[in-house]
């Protein structure tokens, strides 16, 4: 049987119970709010795993396997950083770097750091030589890492670096002339002339079309240059991250046998990149079709053949062509991976003036 | 008879390169518009001295000298006041070639001029 409710309650008791109820509700609300806050905080500090990317042992563009590994590294770096994923790049196992690959890496890294400055962290190379190279060409500075490594190696201290976004031949010349004064006058004129033409090609044409296969592209007509002098070999590399020479040229530039094959089979034949680079340089083919245009690369070849002992290499996207002074025709090589840009390399071998006398 | 000597290395830069103004400070268009055309308008003879320059190539030369006829549309008499002093014979021939080509092209398009 139910217990009968008391008809009357003491007012004080009812008031006290009401107060207890209110404080209980308030307390419960506070607890719930605190629990919600903890939950929100936990969500806000969601852990994003930092990806670790190992730089390959050898950085080179002319050796097929090493080139593939190096370009795969750059491609992954571009993909991760452009996607906003925090990435730790470890250079610990890097042992050998070539100037052409290093100038390409510096160009790519500067662009990535410019667009996604907070995504990248770095681990220094273990090799003393590589640390010296990184310091000499300003890679540590780009990464925001202080370096106390002493520059002692003879094969490192003669590296020079310049970059810009206009045809600034005086700036490039200032960088080149630090060492080029050792060259014979005529060779120096040819080298500066060729470098000026390469610079003009880069600023005027390289960025006309979209860059393939890379998410990060420079905003202006940017160029990067390395030069080096060692054992009477003067070396210059000029790099851009543009669309590449093959993209610029008409893809229909086929010789008559290819044209016949194309008509018979009904298929459109695409020339390999190296063939297009060679055509541009040896025949002066240009996309503008304007008078007196497309002479930059042929002028470079003329300068090369006037020089006693020199080599010119042009890397662009998947192709590379090498010309040697005094030897007719370029040697073409095609690779499976693209550098997504263009690098022009000169190597001038000369005798010391003192030796020559 | 008034004469103006433009020493490219001293008055412009020892390392000129490239074509258009938008691409750099020391290009052919800048040289033509800022130094060459004003000099040709104000003086009877203009001597362009290339001594001291290094690495002067076709893109700069064509825009600077070919552009006198092609872009500035200067009459033959004015362009004829131009003289070039250069050690390298090839460069002198190249400049003549660019001016001559443009003059021929203009004559072909408009035989009356």
Short mmCIF file of C-alpha atoms in Angstrom, two decimals:
data_model
loop_
_atom_site.label_atom_id
_atom_site.label_comp_id
_atom_site.label_asym_id
_atom_site.label_seq_id
_atom_site.Cartn_x
_atom_site.Cartn_y
_atom_site.Cartn_z
CA UNK A 1 0.00 0.00 0.00
CA UNK A 2 1.25 3.42 -0.96
CA UNK A 3 2.37 5.65 1.75
CA UNK A 4 0.15 8.75 1.94
CA UNK A 5 1.87 11.99 0.99
CA UNK A 6 1.96 14.51 3.74
CA UNK A 7 -0.46 17.30 3.02
CA UNK A 8 1.68 20.03 4.28
CA UNK A 9 5.38 20.46 4.26
CA UNK A 10 7.47 22.70 6.11
CA UNK A 11 8.31 25.66 3.88
CA UNK A 12 11.89 25.65 5.00
CA UNK A 13 12.40 22.03 4.11
CA UNK A 14 10.91 22.52 0.64
CA UNK A 15 13.10 25.53 0.02
CA UNK A 16 16.19 23.65 1.14
CA UNK A 17 15.43 20.70 -1.12
CA UNK A 18 14.81 23.05 -4.03
CA UNK A 19 18.19 24.65 -3.45
CA UNK A 20 19.84 21.22 -3.37
CA UNK A 21 18.13 20.32 -6.63
CA UNK A 22 19.26 23.54 -8.32
CA UNK A 23 22.87 23.12 -7.21
CA UNK A 24 22.79 19.49 -8.40
CA UNK A 25 21.54 20.57 -11.83
CA UNK A 26 24.16 23.31 -12.03
CA UNK A 27 26.90 20.91 -11.05
CA UNK A 28 25.73 18.42 -13.64
CA UNK A 29 25.76 21.15 -16.30
CA UNK A 30 29.29 22.14 -15.33
CA UNK A 31 30.46 18.56 -15.50
CA UNK A 32 28.90 18.12 -18.94
CA UNK A 33 30.46 21.39 -20.16
CA UNK A 34 33.86 20.34 -18.87
CA UNK A 35 33.50 16.96 -20.53
CA UNK A 36 32.51 18.65 -23.84
CA UNK A 37 35.47 21.00 -23.59
CA UNK A 38 37.87 18.12 -23.02
CA UNK A 39 36.39 16.34 -26.03
CA UNK A 40 36.71 19.43 -28.23
CA UNK A 41 40.28 19.98 -27.14
CA UNK A 42 41.13 16.41 -27.95
CA UNK A 43 39.67 16.83 -31.43
CA UNK A 44 41.37 20.18 -31.99
CA UNK A 45 44.80 18.72 -31.27
CA UNK A 46 44.24 15.84 -33.66
CA UNK A 47 47.58 14.18 -34.27
CA UNK A 48 48.80 14.52 -37.87
CA UNK A 49 51.61 12.10 -38.50
CA UNK A 50 54.73 13.66 -39.94
CA UNK A 51 56.00 11.80 -42.97
CA UNK A 52 59.67 10.98 -43.26
CA UNK A 53 61.30 11.21 -46.66
CA UNK A 54 64.81 9.90 -47.24
CA UNK A 55 66.93 11.69 -49.81
CA UNK A 56 68.78 9.22 -52.07
CA UNK A 57 72.48 8.48 -51.66
CA UNK A 58 73.48 9.83 -55.06
CA UNK A 59 72.02 12.90 -56.73
CA UNK A 60 72.64 12.74 -60.46
CA UNK A 61 70.74 13.42 -63.67
CA UNK A 62 72.91 11.60 -66.18
CA UNK A 63 73.00 8.13 -64.60
CA UNK A 64 69.73 6.35 -65.35
CA UNK A 65 69.10 4.57 -62.03
CA UNK A 66 70.32 7.40 -59.83
CA UNK A 67 68.32 9.90 -61.86
CA UNK A 68 65.15 7.85 -61.42
CA UNK A 69 65.64 7.62 -57.64
CA UNK A 70 66.48 11.32 -57.32
CA UNK A 71 63.48 12.47 -59.40
CA UNK A 72 61.19 10.09 -57.52
CA UNK A 73 62.37 11.76 -54.30
CA UNK A 74 61.61 15.24 -55.70
CA UNK A 75 58.24 14.08 -57.00
CA UNK A 76 57.23 12.63 -53.60
CA UNK A 77 58.43 15.76 -51.84
CA UNK A 78 56.32 17.90 -54.16
CA UNK A 79 53.27 15.68 -53.65
CA UNK A 80 53.51 15.61 -49.85
CA UNK A 81 54.30 19.26 -49.27
CA UNK A 82 51.82 20.56 -51.85
CA UNK A 83 49.20 18.44 -50.09
CA UNK A 84 50.01 20.22 -46.82
CA UNK A 85 51.42 17.11 -45.13
CA UNK A 86 54.19 17.86 -42.61
CA UNK A 87 57.32 16.20 -43.93
CA UNK A 88 60.70 15.47 -42.42
CA UNK A 89 63.34 15.33 -45.13
CA UNK A 90 66.39 13.39 -44.09
CA UNK A 91 69.66 13.98 -45.94
CA UNK A 92 71.56 11.64 -43.62
CA UNK A 93 72.55 9.11 -46.24
CA UNK A 94 73.41 11.53 -49.09
CA UNK A 95 76.97 10.81 -50.22
CA UNK A 96 77.41 12.28 -53.69
CA UNK A 97 75.78 15.23 -55.41
CA UNK A 98 76.26 16.51 -58.95
CA UNK A 99 75.87 20.25 -59.68
CA UNK A 100 73.02 19.72 -62.18
CA UNK A 101 70.94 17.70 -59.69
CA UNK A 102 71.79 20.07 -56.83
CA UNK A 103 70.70 23.17 -58.73
CA UNK A 104 67.42 21.41 -59.58
CA UNK A 105 66.89 20.44 -55.93
CA UNK A 106 67.61 23.96 -54.73
CA UNK A 107 65.12 25.39 -57.23
CA UNK A 108 62.39 22.92 -56.22
CA UNK A 109 63.05 23.37 -52.50
CA UNK A 110 62.94 27.17 -52.67
CA UNK A 111 59.57 27.06 -54.40
CA UNK A 112 58.12 24.55 -51.92
CA UNK A 113 59.39 26.56 -48.94
CA UNK A 114 57.95 29.73 -50.45
CA UNK A 115 54.48 28.21 -50.80
CA UNK A 116 54.36 25.88 -47.76
CA UNK A 117 56.88 27.24 -45.25
CA UNK A 118 55.57 25.26 -42.24
CA UNK A 119 55.36 21.83 -43.81
CA UNK A 120 59.04 21.02 -43.98
CA UNK A 121 61.60 20.01 -41.38
CA UNK A 122 65.06 18.70 -42.16
CA UNK A 123 67.71 16.34 -40.89
CA UNK A 124 71.29 17.22 -41.83
CA UNK A 125 73.56 15.09 -44.02
CA UNK A 126 76.11 12.97 -42.17
CA UNK A 127 78.83 13.40 -44.78
CA UNK A 128 81.13 16.35 -44.13
CA UNK A 129 81.54 17.00 -47.84
CA UNK A 130 77.77 17.19 -48.43
CA UNK A 131 77.39 19.48 -45.42
CA UNK A 132 80.01 21.77 -46.95
CA UNK A 133 78.22 21.73 -50.32
CA UNK A 134 74.88 22.53 -48.64
CA UNK A 135 76.46 25.45 -46.82
CA UNK A 136 78.35 26.77 -49.85
CA UNK A 137 75.30 26.81 -52.15
CA UNK A 138 72.99 28.20 -49.46
CA UNK A 139 70.82 25.11 -48.95
CA UNK A 140 71.19 25.25 -45.15
CA UNK A 141 70.16 28.90 -45.30
CA UNK A 142 67.06 28.00 -47.36
CA UNK A 143 66.14 25.32 -44.79
CA UNK A 144 66.59 27.72 -41.89
CA UNK A 145 69.36 25.62 -40.37
CA UNK A 146 72.47 27.16 -38.86
CA UNK A 147 75.70 25.52 -39.93
CA UNK A 148 79.08 25.77 -38.33
CA UNK A 149 80.78 23.43 -40.74
CA UNK A 150 84.06 24.86 -42.00
CA UNK A 151 84.45 25.23 -45.76
CA UNK A 152 87.76 23.54 -46.41
CA UNK A 153 87.38 21.26 -49.39
CA UNK A 154 88.81 22.42 -52.68
CA UNK A 155 85.99 20.76 -54.64
CA UNK A 156 83.39 22.74 -52.67
CA UNK A 157 84.71 26.27 -52.13
CA UNK A 158 84.65 27.09 -55.84
CA UNK A 159 80.91 26.61 -56.22
CA UNK A 160 79.02 29.85 -56.90
CA UNK A 161 75.30 30.44 -56.95
CA UNK A 162 73.07 33.09 -58.56
CA UNK A 163 69.34 33.37 -59.23
CA UNK A 164 66.81 35.90 -60.48
CA UNK A 165 63.57 36.41 -62.36
CA UNK A 166 64.64 38.68 -65.20
CA UNK A 167 67.32 38.69 -67.89
CA UNK A 168 69.97 39.96 -65.56
CA UNK A 169 73.12 39.05 -67.38
CA UNK A 170 75.24 41.37 -65.19
CA UNK A 171 74.16 39.40 -62.08
CA UNK A 172 74.92 36.08 -63.75
CA UNK A 173 78.17 37.46 -65.16
CA UNK A 174 79.22 38.71 -61.72
CA UNK A 175 78.75 35.20 -60.38
CA UNK A 176 80.52 33.58 -63.34
CA UNK A 177 83.35 36.09 -63.53
CA UNK A 178 84.63 35.21 -60.07
CA UNK A 179 86.28 32.27 -61.73
CA UNK A 180 85.84 32.97 -65.45
CA UNK A 181 88.64 35.53 -65.38
CA UNK A 182 90.97 32.54 -65.70
CA UNK A 183 89.43 31.67 -69.06
CA UNK A 184 90.94 32.98 -72.30
CA UNK A 185 89.13 36.21 -73.40
CA UNK A 186 87.45 34.64 -76.43
CA UNK A 187 86.19 31.65 -74.44
CA UNK A 188 84.85 33.98 -71.75
CA UNK A 189 82.96 36.04 -74.34
CA UNK A 190 81.46 32.87 -75.81
CA UNK A 191 80.48 31.52 -72.42
CA UNK A 192 78.87 34.80 -71.33
CA UNK A 193 77.09 35.07 -74.69
CA UNK A 194 75.72 31.54 -74.41
CA UNK A 195 74.69 32.10 -70.80
CA UNK A 196 72.90 35.32 -71.82
CA UNK A 197 71.00 33.50 -74.57
CA UNK A 198 70.06 30.66 -72.20
CA UNK A 199 68.86 33.24 -69.69
CA UNK A 200 66.81 35.02 -72.37
CA UNK A 201 65.24 31.70 -73.43
CA UNK A 202 64.40 30.93 -69.83
CA UNK A 203 62.78 34.28 -68.99
CA UNK A 204 61.04 34.82 -72.35
CA UNK A 205 59.75 31.32 -73.10
CA UNK A 206 60.19 28.73 -70.32
CA UNK A 207 57.10 29.76 -68.37
CA UNK A 208 54.74 30.21 -71.35
CA UNK A 209 52.86 26.97 -70.59
CA UNK A 210 51.90 25.05 -67.49
CA UNK A 211 54.51 22.83 -65.92
CA UNK A 212 53.79 19.12 -66.24
CA UNK A 213 53.72 16.56 -63.42
CA UNK A 214 54.48 18.94 -60.57
CA UNK A 215 52.00 20.61 -58.25
CA UNK A 216 54.33 23.44 -57.25
CA UNK A 217 55.42 25.95 -59.90
CA UNK A 218 57.29 29.25 -59.61
CA UNK A 219 55.21 32.42 -59.72
CA UNK A 220 57.50 34.37 -62.07
CA UNK A 221 60.14 33.60 -64.68
CA UNK A 222 62.62 32.35 -62.13
CA UNK A 223 66.11 30.97 -62.94
CA UNK A 224 68.89 29.44 -60.85
CA UNK A 225 72.56 29.10 -61.78
CA UNK A 226 75.54 27.24 -60.36
CA UNK A 227 79.10 27.64 -61.52
CA UNK A 228 82.24 25.87 -60.48
CA UNK A 229 85.90 25.91 -61.37
CA UNK A 230 88.17 23.01 -60.65
CA UNK A 231 91.25 21.56 -62.29
CA UNK A 232 90.96 23.98 -65.24
CA UNK A 233 87.40 22.89 -65.96
CA UNK A 234 84.85 25.68 -65.81
CA UNK A 235 81.35 24.43 -65.25
CA UNK A 236 78.05 26.35 -65.46
CA UNK A 237 74.50 25.04 -64.91
CA UNK A 238 71.44 27.19 -65.59
CA UNK A 239 68.08 25.81 -64.47
CA UNK A 240 64.42 26.78 -64.84
CA UNK A 241 61.24 25.05 -63.63
CA UNK A 242 59.23 25.84 -66.76
CA UNK A 243 57.31 23.77 -69.29
CA UNK A 244 60.47 22.48 -71.04
CA UNK A 245 61.73 22.83 -74.62
CA UNK A 246 59.77 19.81 -75.98
CA UNK A 247 56.45 21.24 -74.76
CA UNK A 248 57.25 24.46 -76.53
CA UNK A 249 57.98 23.01 -79.94
CA UNK A 250 55.38 21.90 -82.44
CA UNK A 251 54.96 18.18 -81.86
CA UNK A 252 54.35 17.73 -85.58
CA UNK A 253 57.93 18.52 -86.50
CA UNK A 254 58.64 15.17 -88.13
CA UNK A 255 61.06 14.26 -90.88
CA UNK A 256 59.72 12.86 -94.18
CA UNK A 257 60.02 9.18 -93.23
CA UNK A 258 58.11 9.79 -90.03
CA UNK A 259 55.51 11.82 -91.95
CA UNK A 260 55.01 8.92 -94.42
CA UNK A 261 54.75 6.44 -91.54
CA UNK A 262 52.31 8.69 -89.80
CA UNK A 263 50.10 8.94 -92.90
CA UNK A 264 50.25 5.19 -93.58
CA UNK A 265 49.45 4.16 -90.05
CA UNK A 266 47.12 7.04 -89.32
CA UNK A 267 48.82 7.46 -85.99
CA UNK A 268 50.29 10.74 -84.84
CA UNK A 269 53.92 10.16 -84.04
CA UNK A 270 55.33 12.04 -81.13
CA UNK A 271 59.03 12.67 -81.26
CA UNK A 272 61.00 11.81 -78.13
CA UNK A 273 62.00 14.81 -76.03
CA UNK A 274 65.70 14.50 -76.88
CA UNK A 275 64.92 14.65 -80.62
CA UNK A 276 62.86 17.79 -80.09
CA UNK A 277 65.67 19.44 -78.12
CA UNK A 278 68.13 18.53 -80.86
CA UNK A 279 65.81 19.89 -83.56
CA UNK A 280 65.41 23.16 -81.64
CA UNK A 281 69.16 23.58 -81.30
CA UNK A 282 70.41 22.36 -84.67
CA UNK A 283 67.63 23.69 -86.91
CA UNK A 284 66.55 26.71 -84.88
CA UNK A 285 62.90 25.61 -84.85
CA UNK A 286 60.78 27.94 -82.75
CA UNK A 287 57.18 28.07 -81.59
CA UNK A 288 56.85 31.80 -82.32
CA UNK A 289 57.51 31.45 -86.10
CA UNK A 290 58.71 35.07 -86.01
CA UNK A 291 61.70 36.29 -88.02
CA UNK A 292 65.15 36.10 -86.42
CA UNK A 293 63.76 34.00 -83.55
CA UNK A 294 64.77 30.62 -82.24
CA UNK A 295 68.44 31.58 -82.55
CA UNK A 296 69.35 31.20 -78.89
CA UNK A 297 70.19 27.49 -78.95
CA UNK A 298 71.87 27.59 -82.42
CA UNK A 299 73.97 30.55 -81.20
CA UNK A 300 75.01 28.46 -78.19
CA UNK A 301 76.06 25.64 -80.53
CA UNK A 302 78.07 28.05 -82.69
CA UNK A 303 79.82 29.35 -79.59
CA UNK A 304 80.51 25.78 -78.50
CA UNK A 305 82.09 24.82 -81.82
CA UNK A 306 84.24 27.98 -81.76
CA UNK A 307 85.60 26.96 -78.34
CA UNK A 308 88.59 24.65 -78.35
CA UNK A 309 87.50 22.07 -75.80
CA UNK A 310 83.99 22.31 -74.41
CA UNK A 311 80.77 20.35 -73.90
CA UNK A 312 77.19 21.57 -73.90
CA UNK A 313 74.42 19.47 -72.38
CA UNK A 314 70.74 20.40 -72.49
CA UNK A 315 68.35 18.51 -70.21
CA UNK A 316 64.68 19.22 -70.76
CA UNK A 317 61.83 17.10 -69.37
CA UNK A 318 62.58 13.47 -70.41
CA UNK A 319 65.44 14.17 -72.83
CA UNK A 320 69.09 15.15 -72.85
CA UNK A 321 71.36 16.09 -75.74
CA UNK A 322 75.13 16.41 -75.51
CA UNK A 323 77.28 18.34 -77.98
CA UNK A 324 81.07 18.44 -77.97
CA UNK A 325 83.11 21.15 -79.63
CA UNK A 326 84.48 20.09 -82.99
CA UNK A 327 82.13 17.11 -83.26
CA UNK A 328 79.15 17.33 -85.58
CA UNK A 329 75.72 16.40 -84.29
CA UNK A 330 74.46 15.93 -80.77
CA UNK A 331 74.19 12.66 -78.86
CA UNK A 332 70.64 12.13 -77.63
CA UNK A 333 69.48 10.24 -74.52
CA UNK A 334 65.94 9.67 -73.30
CA UNK A 335 65.04 8.83 -69.73
CA UNK A 336 61.94 7.41 -68.07
CA UNK A 337 61.52 10.27 -65.61
CA UNK A 338 61.13 13.96 -66.30
CA UNK A 339 63.02 16.77 -64.61
CA UNK A 340 59.97 19.00 -65.27
CA UNK A 341 62.07 21.92 -66.44
CA UNK A 342 65.25 22.69 -68.34
CA UNK A 343 68.91 22.67 -67.34
CA UNK A 344 71.63 23.95 -69.65
CA UNK A 345 75.16 22.87 -68.74
CA UNK A 346 78.47 24.07 -70.08
CA UNK A 347 81.81 22.51 -69.39
CA UNK A 348 84.81 24.44 -70.72
CA UNK A 349 88.21 22.79 -70.37
CA UNK A 350 91.14 25.14 -70.76
CA UNK A 351 94.83 25.59 -70.13
CA UNK A 352 96.04 28.06 -67.52
CA UNK A 353 97.38 31.26 -69.06
CA UNK A 354 100.65 30.65 -67.27
CA UNK A 355 100.79 27.10 -68.64
CA UNK A 356 99.90 28.32 -72.12
CA UNK A 357 102.81 30.79 -72.08
CA UNK B 1 77.92 68.18 -87.74
CA UNK B 2 77.08 66.82 -84.28
CA UNK B 3 78.20 63.38 -83.17
CA UNK B 4 77.19 61.26 -80.18
CA UNK B 5 79.27 58.30 -79.05
CA UNK B 6 77.42 55.63 -77.10
CA UNK B 7 79.84 53.40 -75.28
CA UNK B 8 77.64 50.38 -74.53
CA UNK B 9 79.83 49.06 -71.68
CA UNK B 10 80.03 52.45 -69.95
CA UNK B 11 76.63 54.00 -70.77
CA UNK B 12 74.52 50.82 -70.59
CA UNK B 13 76.12 47.58 -69.34
CA UNK B 14 79.11 45.41 -70.23
CA UNK B 15 76.78 42.37 -70.46
CA UNK B 16 73.67 43.24 -72.50
CA UNK B 17 71.26 40.37 -73.24
CA UNK B 18 67.66 39.63 -74.16
CA UNK B 19 64.97 41.31 -76.19
CA UNK B 20 62.12 43.04 -74.40
CA UNK B 21 61.93 45.63 -71.62
CA UNK B 22 59.53 43.50 -69.57
CA UNK B 23 62.18 40.77 -69.35
CA UNK B 24 65.07 42.82 -67.95
CA UNK B 25 66.87 46.12 -67.47
CA UNK B 26 69.64 45.54 -70.01
CA UNK B 27 67.74 44.24 -73.03
CA UNK B 28 67.66 45.32 -76.69
CA UNK B 29 64.40 47.24 -76.40
CA UNK B 30 65.67 49.25 -73.40
CA UNK B 31 68.89 50.11 -75.24
CA UNK B 32 67.01 51.12 -78.40
CA UNK B 33 64.30 53.20 -76.74
CA UNK B 34 66.38 54.86 -74.02
CA UNK B 35 69.68 55.46 -75.78
CA UNK B 36 69.67 54.76 -79.51
CA UNK B 37 66.47 56.44 -80.76
CA UNK B 38 66.91 59.68 -78.74
CA UNK B 39 70.52 59.90 -79.97
CA UNK B 40 69.50 59.33 -83.61
CA UNK B 41 66.84 62.03 -83.34
CA UNK B 42 69.16 64.62 -81.76
CA UNK B 43 72.51 64.03 -83.46
CA UNK B 44 73.74 63.87 -87.05
CA UNK B 45 75.97 60.85 -86.45
CA UNK B 46 75.66 58.22 -83.72
CA UNK B 47 78.59 55.91 -83.05
CA UNK B 48 77.81 52.80 -81.00
CA UNK B 49 80.99 51.47 -79.44
CA UNK B 50 80.85 47.86 -78.27
CA UNK B 51 84.40 47.75 -76.87
CA UNK B 52 84.40 46.48 -73.31
CA UNK B 53 81.22 44.44 -73.71
CA UNK B 54 81.13 40.67 -73.45
CA UNK B 55 78.65 38.07 -74.60
CA UNK B 56 76.53 40.24 -76.95
CA UNK B 57 74.32 37.91 -78.98
CA UNK B 58 71.55 37.87 -81.59
CA UNK B 59 68.45 38.48 -79.44
CA UNK B 60 69.88 41.76 -78.11
CA UNK B 61 71.27 42.87 -81.48
CA UNK B 62 68.11 42.09 -83.44
CA UNK B 63 65.84 43.93 -81.02
CA UNK B 64 68.16 46.92 -80.65
CA UNK B 65 69.09 47.45 -84.32
CA UNK B 66 66.51 45.49 -86.35
CA UNK B 67 63.87 47.12 -84.14
CA UNK B 68 64.91 50.59 -85.40
CA UNK B 69 63.22 49.74 -88.70
CA UNK B 70 60.70 47.11 -87.58
CA UNK B 71 59.27 48.81 -84.47
CA UNK B 72 60.41 52.45 -84.52
CA UNK B 73 59.73 52.68 -88.25
CA UNK B 74 62.66 55.10 -88.69
CA UNK B 75 63.33 56.14 -92.30
CA UNK B 76 66.42 54.84 -94.08
CA UNK B 77 68.18 58.24 -93.96
CA UNK B 78 68.06 58.31 -90.15
CA UNK B 79 69.22 54.72 -89.73
CA UNK B 80 72.08 55.47 -92.14
CA UNK B 81 73.48 57.94 -89.56
CA UNK B 82 74.29 55.01 -87.32
CA UNK B 83 77.85 53.69 -87.13
CA UNK B 84 79.04 50.72 -85.14
CA UNK B 85 82.48 50.13 -83.70
CA UNK B 86 83.18 46.57 -82.66
CA UNK B 87 86.24 44.32 -82.54
CA UNK B 88 84.37 41.25 -83.65
CA UNK B 89 83.67 41.46 -87.40
CA UNK B 90 80.91 38.90 -87.08
CA UNK B 91 78.89 41.16 -84.77
CA UNK B 92 79.19 44.11 -87.17
CA UNK B 93 77.96 41.94 -90.04
CA UNK B 94 75.12 40.64 -87.91
CA UNK B 95 73.92 44.18 -87.10
CA UNK B 96 74.02 45.12 -90.81
CA UNK B 97 72.09 41.96 -91.63
CA UNK B 98 69.31 42.70 -89.15
CA UNK B 99 68.86 46.28 -90.40
CA UNK B 100 69.01 45.21 -94.04
CA UNK B 101 66.49 42.39 -93.57
CA UNK B 102 63.99 44.71 -91.92
CA UNK B 103 64.53 47.40 -94.57
CA UNK B 104 63.94 44.83 -97.34
CA UNK B 105 60.84 43.54 -95.58
CA UNK B 106 59.45 47.06 -95.29
CA UNK B 107 60.27 47.80 -98.91
CA UNK B 108 58.49 44.59 -99.92
CA UNK B 109 55.42 45.55 -97.93
CA UNK B 110 55.46 49.19 -99.05
CA UNK B 111 57.56 49.71 -102.23
CA UNK B 112 56.97 53.52 -102.23
CA UNK B 113 59.14 54.10 -99.10
#
